[in-house]
Coordinates of C-alpha atoms in Angstrom, one line a residue:
M28 CA -22.0 -10.0 -4.9
R29 CA -18.0 -10.0 -4.9
K30 CA -16.2 -12.2 -6.7
P31 CA -13.4 -14.5 -4.7
P32 CA -10.0 -13.6 -5.9
V33 CA -8.7 -15.5 -9.1
E34 CA -5.4 -18.0 -7.1
V35 CA -2.4 -16.7 -8.9
T36 CA 0.6 -18.3 -9.1
K37 CA 3.9 -15.7 -8.8
P38 CA 6.1 -17.0 -12.5
R39 CA 9.5 -17.6 -11.0
P40 CA 11.7 -14.5 -12.7
A41 CA 14.5 -15.4 -14.8
D42 CA 17.7 -13.9 -12.7
Q43 CA 16.2 -16.3 -9.2
R44 CA 18.5 -19.2 -9.5
A45 CA 18.9 -22.0 -7.8
G46 CA 22.6 -20.7 -7.2
D47 CA 22.0 -16.9 -5.3
E48 CA 22.2 -16.1 -1.8
L49 CA 18.7 -16.4 -0.5
V50 CA 18.3 -13.9 2.9
M51 CA 15.1 -13.1 4.8
L52 CA 14.3 -10.1 6.6
I53 CA 12.6 -10.2 9.7
S54 CA 10.6 -6.9 11.3
G55 CA 9.0 -8.3 14.9
E56 CA 8.9 -6.2 17.6
R57 CA 12.8 -6.3 18.7
G58 CA 13.2 -4.9 15.5
V59 CA 14.5 -5.3 11.8
S60 CA 17.3 -8.2 11.4
I61 CA 18.5 -9.7 8.1
V62 CA 19.5 -13.5 7.8
S63 CA 20.7 -15.7 4.8
V64 CA 18.8 -18.9 4.3
P65 CA 20.4 -21.5 3.2
R66 CA 19.7 -23.3 -0.4
V67 CA 18.4 -26.9 1.6
A68 CA 15.3 -29.2 1.4
R69 CA 14.2 -27.9 5.3
V70 CA 15.5 -24.8 7.1
T71 CA 13.0 -24.8 10.2
I72 CA 12.4 -21.3 11.4
G73 CA 11.3 -20.5 15.3
R74 CA 12.4 -19.9 18.8
A75 CA 14.6 -23.0 19.5
P76 CA 18.0 -22.5 19.5
D77 CA 19.0 -25.5 16.6
C78 CA 16.0 -23.5 14.1
G79 CA 17.6 -22.9 10.8
V80 CA 16.5 -19.1 10.8
I81 CA 16.2 -18.1 14.4
V82 CA 13.4 -15.8 15.6
D83 CA 13.4 -14.5 19.3
E84 CA 10.3 -13.6 19.7
E85 CA 7.3 -14.5 22.0
S86 CA 4.4 -14.9 19.4
V87 CA 6.5 -17.4 17.5
S88 CA 6.3 -21.0 18.4
R89 CA 9.6 -23.1 18.9
C90 CA 9.5 -24.8 15.8
H91 CA 6.7 -22.7 13.9
A92 CA 7.5 -23.5 10.5
A93 CA 9.7 -24.8 7.7
L94 CA 11.0 -23.3 4.0
D95 CA 12.0 -26.1 0.8
T96 CA 14.4 -23.3 -0.2
R97 CA 16.3 -26.0 -3.2
G98 CA 13.7 -24.8 -6.5
P99 CA 10.5 -23.2 -6.2
I100 CA 10.4 -21.7 -2.7
M101 CA 7.3 -23.4 -0.4
L102 CA 7.2 -22.4 2.7
V103 CA 4.9 -25.0 5.1
D104 CA 3.2 -24.6 8.9
L105 CA 4.1 -26.5 11.6
G106 CA 1.9 -26.6 13.5
S107 CA 2.5 -23.6 15.2
R108 CA 0.3 -22.0 18.1
N109 CA -0.3 -18.8 16.1
G110 CA -0.2 -19.5 12.4
S111 CA 1.8 -18.4 9.5
I112 CA 0.4 -16.5 7.0
V113 CA 1.2 -16.3 3.4
D114 CA -0.6 -13.5 1.2
G115 CA -3.7 -13.1 3.7
R116 CA -4.7 -16.7 4.3
A117 CA -3.6 -18.5 7.0
L118 CA -1.9 -22.0 6.3
E119 CA -3.6 -25.3 7.0
R120 CA -0.5 -27.5 8.9
D121 CA 2.1 -29.8 7.3
R122 CA 0.5 -27.8 3.8
P123 CA 2.8 -26.0 1.5
V124 CA 2.5 -23.4 -0.7
E125 CA 4.8 -21.1 -3.2
L126 CA 6.2 -18.5 -1.5
A127 CA 7.4 -16.1 -4.2
L128 CA 10.5 -13.4 -2.9
G129 CA 9.1 -10.3 -2.5
T130 CA 6.0 -11.6 -0.9
P131 CA 5.2 -10.4 2.8
F132 CA 4.4 -13.7 5.0
S133 CA 2.9 -13.6 8.6
I134 CA 5.2 -15.9 11.6
G135 CA 3.1 -15.4 14.1
S136 CA 3.0 -11.5 15.0
V137 CA 6.5 -11.0 12.9
T138 CA 6.3 -10.2 9.4
A139 CA 9.2 -11.4 7.2
Y140 CA 10.0 -11.8 4.0
L141 CA 12.7 -13.7 1.2
H142 CA 14.7 -11.3 -1.9
T143 CA 18.3 -13.0 -3.2
G144 CA 21.1 -11.4 -1.7
A145 CA 21.6 -8.4 -4.2
G146 CA 18.6 -6.9 -2.8
L147 CA 19.4 -7.0 0.8
R148 CA 22.1 -7.7 2.6
P149 CA 22.5 -9.3 6.6
S150 CA 22.6 -8.2 10.1
A151 CA 25.3 -8.6 12.7
A152 CA 21.8 -7.8 14.8
P153 CA 18.4 -6.1 15.2
R154 CA 18.7 -3.0 13.8
P155 CA 16.0 -0.3 16.2
R156 CA 13.0 1.1 14.7
A157 CA 12.5 3.7 12.8
N158 CA 10.9 5.8 14.9
P159 CA 6.8 6.3 14.7
D160 CA 6.0 9.7 16.4
E161 CA 7.8 10.6 12.9
F162 CA 4.8 8.8 11.0
V163 CA 2.1 9.6 13.5
V164 CA 2.3 5.2 13.7
R165 CA 0.6 4.0 17.1
D166 CA -0.7 0.5 16.0
P167 CA 2.2 -2.7 16.1
A168 CA 1.3 -3.6 13.4
M169 CA 2.0 -0.4 11.5
Q170 CA 5.1 0.4 13.2
R171 CA 6.2 -3.4 12.3
I172 CA 5.3 -2.4 8.6
Y173 CA 7.5 1.3 9.4
A174 CA 10.6 0.0 10.4
L175 CA 11.2 -1.9 7.4
L176 CA 12.2 1.7 6.2
D177 CA 16.2 1.2 7.5
V178 CA 16.1 -2.0 5.8
V179 CA 13.9 -1.5 2.0
G180 CA 14.6 2.1 2.0
P181 CA 18.7 1.6 1.7
S182 CA 18.4 -1.0 -0.9
P183 CA 17.6 -0.2 -4.7
L184 CA 14.2 -2.7 -4.9
S185 CA 11.2 -1.2 -6.2
V186 CA 8.5 -1.6 -3.8
L187 CA 4.7 -2.0 -4.2
I188 CA 2.7 -0.5 -2.0
L189 CA -0.8 -2.3 -1.5
G190 CA -4.0 -1.2 0.4
E191 CA -7.1 -0.1 0.3
T192 CA -7.7 4.3 -1.1
G193 CA -7.3 6.3 2.2
V194 CA -4.2 4.4 3.8
G195 CA -2.0 6.4 3.9
K196 CA 0.4 5.1 0.4
E197 CA 1.9 8.1 -0.3
V198 CA 2.8 9.6 3.5
F199 CA 4.5 5.6 3.0
A200 CA 6.2 6.1 0.0
E201 CA 7.7 9.7 0.6
A202 CA 9.5 8.2 4.1
L203 CA 11.2 5.1 2.1
H204 CA 12.3 8.0 -0.3
R205 CA 13.6 10.2 2.8
S206 CA 14.9 7.1 4.0
S207 CA 17.1 6.0 1.0
S208 CA 20.9 7.6 -0.8
R209 CA 18.4 9.3 -3.5
A210 CA 16.7 11.0 -0.3
T211 CA 18.4 14.7 -1.2
E212 CA 16.9 13.7 -4.7
R213 CA 13.4 14.6 -6.5
F214 CA 10.6 12.4 -4.9
L215 CA 8.1 12.8 -7.7
K216 CA 4.7 10.9 -8.1
L217 CA 1.4 10.4 -11.0
N218 CA -1.3 8.9 -10.3
C219 CA -1.8 6.8 -13.5
A220 CA -6.2 6.8 -12.8
A221 CA -6.1 11.1 -13.4
L222 CA -5.2 11.1 -17.3
P223 CA -6.0 9.7 -20.2
E224 CA -4.1 7.7 -21.8
S225 CA -2.7 9.8 -24.5
I226 CA -1.7 12.8 -21.8
L227 CA -0.3 10.1 -19.4
E228 CA 2.8 9.4 -22.3
A229 CA 3.4 12.1 -22.8
E230 CA 3.9 13.1 -18.8
L231 CA 5.3 9.7 -18.0
F232 CA 8.3 9.6 -20.7
G233 CA 8.3 13.9 -22.6
Y234 CA 7.9 14.6 -26.1
E235 CA 10.0 17.1 -28.5
K236 CA 8.6 19.8 -30.1
G237 CA 5.9 19.2 -32.5
A238 CA 5.8 15.4 -31.1
F239 CA 1.6 16.1 -31.4
T240 CA -0.6 19.0 -31.5
G241 CA 0.4 21.3 -29.1
A242 CA 4.1 20.4 -28.7
A243 CA 5.4 23.6 -28.8
Q244 CA 8.5 23.2 -27.2
A245 CA 10.2 20.1 -25.5
K246 CA 9.5 18.2 -22.4
A247 CA 11.4 16.4 -20.0
G248 CA 8.9 13.6 -18.9
L249 CA 8.5 12.1 -15.1
F250 CA 11.2 10.0 -16.0
E251 CA 14.0 11.8 -17.0
S252 CA 12.9 14.7 -13.9
A253 CA 13.1 12.2 -11.9
H254 CA 16.7 11.3 -12.6
L255 CA 18.3 10.1 -9.4
G256 CA 15.4 10.8 -7.1
T257 CA 12.5 7.9 -7.2
V258 CA 9.2 7.7 -8.9
M259 CA 6.2 6.8 -7.3
L260 CA 3.4 5.1 -10.0
D261 CA 0.1 6.0 -8.3
E262 CA -2.8 3.2 -8.5
V263 CA -0.1 1.3 -11.2
G264 CA -3.1 -1.2 -11.7
D265 CA -4.9 1.6 -13.5
M266 CA -1.4 2.0 -16.6
P267 CA -3.2 1.3 -19.9
L268 CA -1.6 -2.4 -21.3
S269 CA 0.1 -0.1 -23.9
I270 CA 2.1 1.9 -21.2
Q271 CA 2.9 -1.1 -19.5
T272 CA 4.6 -2.0 -22.1
K273 CA 6.9 0.9 -22.6
L274 CA 7.5 1.2 -18.4
L275 CA 8.4 -2.6 -18.5
R276 CA 11.4 -0.8 -21.2
V277 CA 12.0 1.8 -18.6
L278 CA 12.8 -0.6 -15.7
E279 CA 14.9 -3.8 -18.0
S280 CA 16.5 -0.9 -20.1
G281 CA 16.7 2.5 -17.7
E282 CA 16.3 4.2 -21.0
V283 CA 13.7 6.7 -22.0
L284 CA 12.7 7.6 -25.5
R285 CA 10.6 10.5 -25.8
L286 CA 7.9 10.8 -27.6
G287 CA 8.6 12.5 -31.7
S288 CA 12.5 11.4 -31.0
L289 CA 14.4 8.7 -31.9
T290 CA 17.8 9.1 -29.0
P291 CA 17.0 7.2 -25.9
T292 CA 18.0 8.9 -22.7
R293 CA 19.6 7.1 -19.9
V294 CA 18.2 7.4 -16.7
D295 CA 18.4 6.1 -12.9
V296 CA 15.2 6.1 -10.9
R297 CA 14.1 4.0 -8.0
F298 CA 10.6 3.2 -8.7
V299 CA 7.9 2.7 -6.2
S300 CA 4.5 1.8 -7.1
A301 CA 0.9 1.9 -5.2
T302 CA -2.5 0.7 -5.7
H303 CA -5.9 -0.7 -4.2
A304 CA -6.1 -3.5 -6.4
D305 CA -5.5 -7.5 -6.7
L306 CA -2.7 -7.6 -9.2
R307 CA -2.6 -10.7 -9.6
E308 CA -6.4 -11.1 -10.1
R309 CA -5.6 -8.3 -13.1
V310 CA -3.0 -10.2 -14.5
A311 CA -4.9 -13.0 -14.7
R312 CA -7.5 -11.7 -16.5
G313 CA -4.5 -10.0 -18.9
Q314 CA -5.2 -6.1 -17.9
F315 CA -1.6 -6.6 -16.2
R316 CA 1.8 -7.3 -17.7
A317 CA 3.3 -10.5 -15.4
D318 CA 6.3 -9.7 -16.6
L319 CA 5.9 -5.8 -15.5
F320 CA 4.3 -7.1 -11.3
L321 CA 7.4 -9.3 -11.3
R322 CA 9.8 -6.0 -12.2
L323 CA 7.8 -3.5 -9.4
D324 CA 7.2 -6.0 -6.4
G325 CA 10.7 -6.4 -5.2
I326 CA 9.0 -6.0 -2.1
S327 CA 5.6 -5.9 -1.3
V328 CA 4.2 -4.1 1.5
T329 CA 0.5 -4.3 2.8
L330 CA -0.3 -0.7 4.9
P331 CA -4.0 -2.2 6.4
P332 CA -6.9 -0.1 6.6
L333 CA -7.7 2.3 9.7
R334 CA -10.3 -0.2 10.9
E335 CA -8.2 -2.1 12.1
R336 CA -5.7 0.1 13.8
L337 CA -7.7 1.8 16.4
A338 CA -5.1 2.9 18.0
D339 CA -3.0 5.3 15.3
I340 CA -6.7 6.7 15.0
E341 CA -6.6 8.7 18.4
A342 CA -2.4 10.5 17.2
L343 CA -4.2 10.9 13.6
A344 CA -6.7 13.1 15.0
R345 CA -5.1 15.7 16.7
R346 CA -1.9 16.1 14.0
F347 CA -4.8 16.2 11.7
A348 CA -7.1 18.9 14.2
A349 CA -3.6 21.2 15.0
L350 CA -2.9 21.7 11.3
V351 CA -5.9 22.9 10.5
A352 CA -6.0 25.2 14.0
E353 CA -3.2 26.6 12.5
R354 CA -3.8 27.1 9.3
M355 CA -6.7 28.5 10.9
Q356 CA -4.1 30.5 12.7
R357 CA -6.2 29.9 16.0
P358 CA -5.1 27.5 19.2
T359 CA -4.8 24.1 18.8
P360 CA -8.6 22.7 19.7
E361 CA -9.4 20.2 22.4
L362 CA -10.4 16.6 22.1
D363 CA -12.2 14.8 24.5
R364 CA -12.7 11.6 25.2
E365 CA -16.1 11.6 24.1
V366 CA -15.2 12.3 20.6
I367 CA -12.7 10.3 19.8
A368 CA -14.7 7.7 21.4
R369 CA -17.1 8.6 19.0
L370 CA -14.3 8.9 16.1
E371 CA -13.1 4.8 17.1
R372 CA -16.3 3.7 16.6
H373 CA -16.7 4.6 12.9
P374 CA -15.8 1.7 10.4
W375 CA -13.7 4.3 7.6
P376 CA -14.6 3.4 4.7
G377 CA -12.5 6.0 3.5
N378 CA -9.5 5.6 5.9
V379 CA -7.2 7.7 6.9
R380 CA -8.4 10.7 4.2
E381 CA -11.6 10.2 5.2
L382 CA -10.9 11.2 9.4
R383 CA -8.7 13.8 8.1
N384 CA -11.8 15.4 6.3
V385 CA -13.9 15.0 9.4
V386 CA -11.7 16.5 11.8
E387 CA -10.9 19.2 9.4
R388 CA -14.3 19.8 8.8
A389 CA -15.4 19.7 12.5
V390 CA -12.6 21.6 13.2
V391 CA -13.9 24.4 11.5
L392 CA -17.4 23.7 12.6
A393 CA -16.0 23.9 16.4
G394 CA -15.4 28.1 15.4
P395 CA -13.2 30.5 18.1
A396 CA -13.9 28.6 21.0
G397 CA -12.0 25.9 19.3
R398 CA -13.5 22.4 21.5
V399 CA -14.6 19.9 19.0
Q400 CA -18.2 18.5 20.3
V401 CA -19.3 14.9 18.7
S402 CA -21.9 16.9 17.0
H403 CA -19.6 18.5 14.6
L404 CA -17.9 15.6 13.3
G405 CA -21.5 14.9 11.0
L406 CA -20.9 11.0 11.1
P407 CA -24.0 9.2 10.8
D408 CA -25.5 7.7 14.1
G409 CA -25.2 3.8 15.0
D410 CA -22.0 3.0 13.7
A411 CA -21.3 0.0 16.3
P412 CA -18.6 -0.2 19.1
V413 CA -15.3 -2.4 17.8
D414 CA -13.2 -3.7 20.3
P415 CA -9.3 -3.0 19.8
G416 CA -8.3 -6.9 20.5
T417 CA -10.1 -8.1 17.2
R418 CA -10.9 -8.1 13.5
P419 CA -13.3 -7.2 11.2
S420 CA -14.2 -11.1 10.0
G421 CA -17.9 -12.7 9.5
N422 CA -20.4 -10.4 10.0
L423 CA -18.3 -7.5 10.9
K424 CA -17.2 -7.3 7.2
A425 CA -21.3 -7.6 6.0
E426 CA -22.1 -4.5 8.4
L427 CA -18.5 -2.2 6.7
E428 CA -19.9 -3.8 3.2
R429 CA -23.0 -2.5 4.5
V430 CA -22.3 1.3 5.1
E431 CA -19.8 1.4 2.3
R432 CA -22.5 0.3 -0.2
A433 CA -24.4 3.1 1.9
R434 CA -22.2 6.0 1.4
V435 CA -21.7 5.8 -2.4
M436 CA -25.6 5.3 -2.6
A437 CA -25.5 8.3 -1.0
A438 CA -22.9 10.4 -3.5
L439 CA -23.8 9.7 -6.2
E440 CA -27.7 10.5 -5.3
E441 CA -26.0 14.2 -4.3
A442 CA -23.8 14.8 -7.3
A443 CA -26.7 13.8 -10.1
G444 CA -25.4 10.4 -11.1
N445 CA -22.1 12.4 -11.9
Q446 CA -19.1 10.3 -10.5
T447 CA -15.9 12.2 -11.0
R448 CA -18.3 14.2 -8.5
A449 CA -19.0 11.4 -6.2
A450 CA -16.1 10.1 -5.7
K451 CA -14.1 13.4 -5.0
L452 CA -17.6 13.5 -2.4
L453 CA -16.2 10.3 -0.7
G454 CA -12.4 11.2 -0.5
I455 CA -11.8 8.2 -3.9
S456 CA -11.0 8.4 -6.9
R457 CA -12.9 8.1 -9.5
H458 CA -11.3 4.4 -10.9
A459 CA -11.8 2.8 -7.3
L460 CA -15.0 4.3 -7.4
L461 CA -16.1 2.3 -10.4
D462 CA -14.6 -0.6 -8.5
R463 CA -17.3 -0.5 -5.8
L464 CA -19.5 -0.3 -8.1
D465 CA -19.2 -3.3 -9.6
A466 CA -18.3 -4.8 -6.8
Y467 CA -21.6 -3.9 -4.6
G468 CA -23.5 -4.8 -8.2
I469 CA -25.1 -0.9 -8.2
P470 CA -25.6 0.4 -11.6
R471 CA -23.5 2.3 -13.0
P472 CA -25.0 6.3 -14.2
R473 CA -25.7 6.3 -17.6
K474 CA -24.8 10.2 -18.9
P475 CA -28.3 11.8 -20.2
R476 CA -28.7 12.1 -24.1
A477 CA -28.5 15.6 -25.6

């Protein structure tokens, strides 16, 4: 049985002073804008012309919510029509909650963030959305997220990308890099869960010749190699504590010390981190440093799972089909409505990564004729139809967990208990598999004794 997440009050950074200029980034149907927010006891947010922050969007009430920005920032819903959400939790009317800088919150269908003026500058008018066709984004919520690229991309803020395994965190990170002033420099990424601690440290920080057995020559680490560019730390929640401490030093000082060296090297990199884990819960358990979390969490962006983005499925499927057909030097295959409807009924526990695997396999099985049929998809029978106007909750959530648990069990059986192979079959990392085993109470397979 899943344990409920531990609620953690986000510590207030030492440099967040009461006098700092405060701005709000607003991403809605009309585009993205940044407005100044005064440091006063009550700043109302809504469509009414007398509100302190005016948000001219249909889903926002005339007097939707209010902020107290004098000290620790507090947000309260004022009985709005479409509600306010912080960290996935709906606010009760007139019950203030603390809101940390960079934490996304929703007022109606609008996504907003608070930050100091050092990271974001007020704009006179809403900025146009990023072109969704460039990223194959059709879902309105995803379009609002990608619209942030025009504002967050050029800023110096570190970005923390959250979401389930396979939702497209790496794609968003690359788009963030391309929209920044560092776009002509290198974008380097490393999966923190894929390497043993000793190798991970050497890859991140580099080493001098003779620093350890096998170090036949000096090697620059990831941070040095990405100087003036962007570094993506994937699955940063799985980074060992000892390396978290060294990473914090890089973020604070801008200096990297290679293994075996006494002389630090100055580096200038932008950090983008990604994880499927609940970092606040890991902070509460002592598994992740709170000060590092604050450094990485300049702005948090949560990508929704594919099952909540039905409008994206057809466009993604056709894109993946065209790409694999091009590699095979075949005409782009047809995907009729029956195939699309079948894809839209599937719960996609492996998200976009699973969809890509299914479509690529179907195109191969369809052969040179190039007409994909439902039988080529290889999806299990009995997936319940999904209403595009709904979101998973209640019984549907339990059903999705039942499907995912069954798939994990089947993969373990097919892999004869080999966790690495089972994770590969599921299209997820080994650490993600272990998280699912713990969540569903599945005993971890033991290695056979020699």
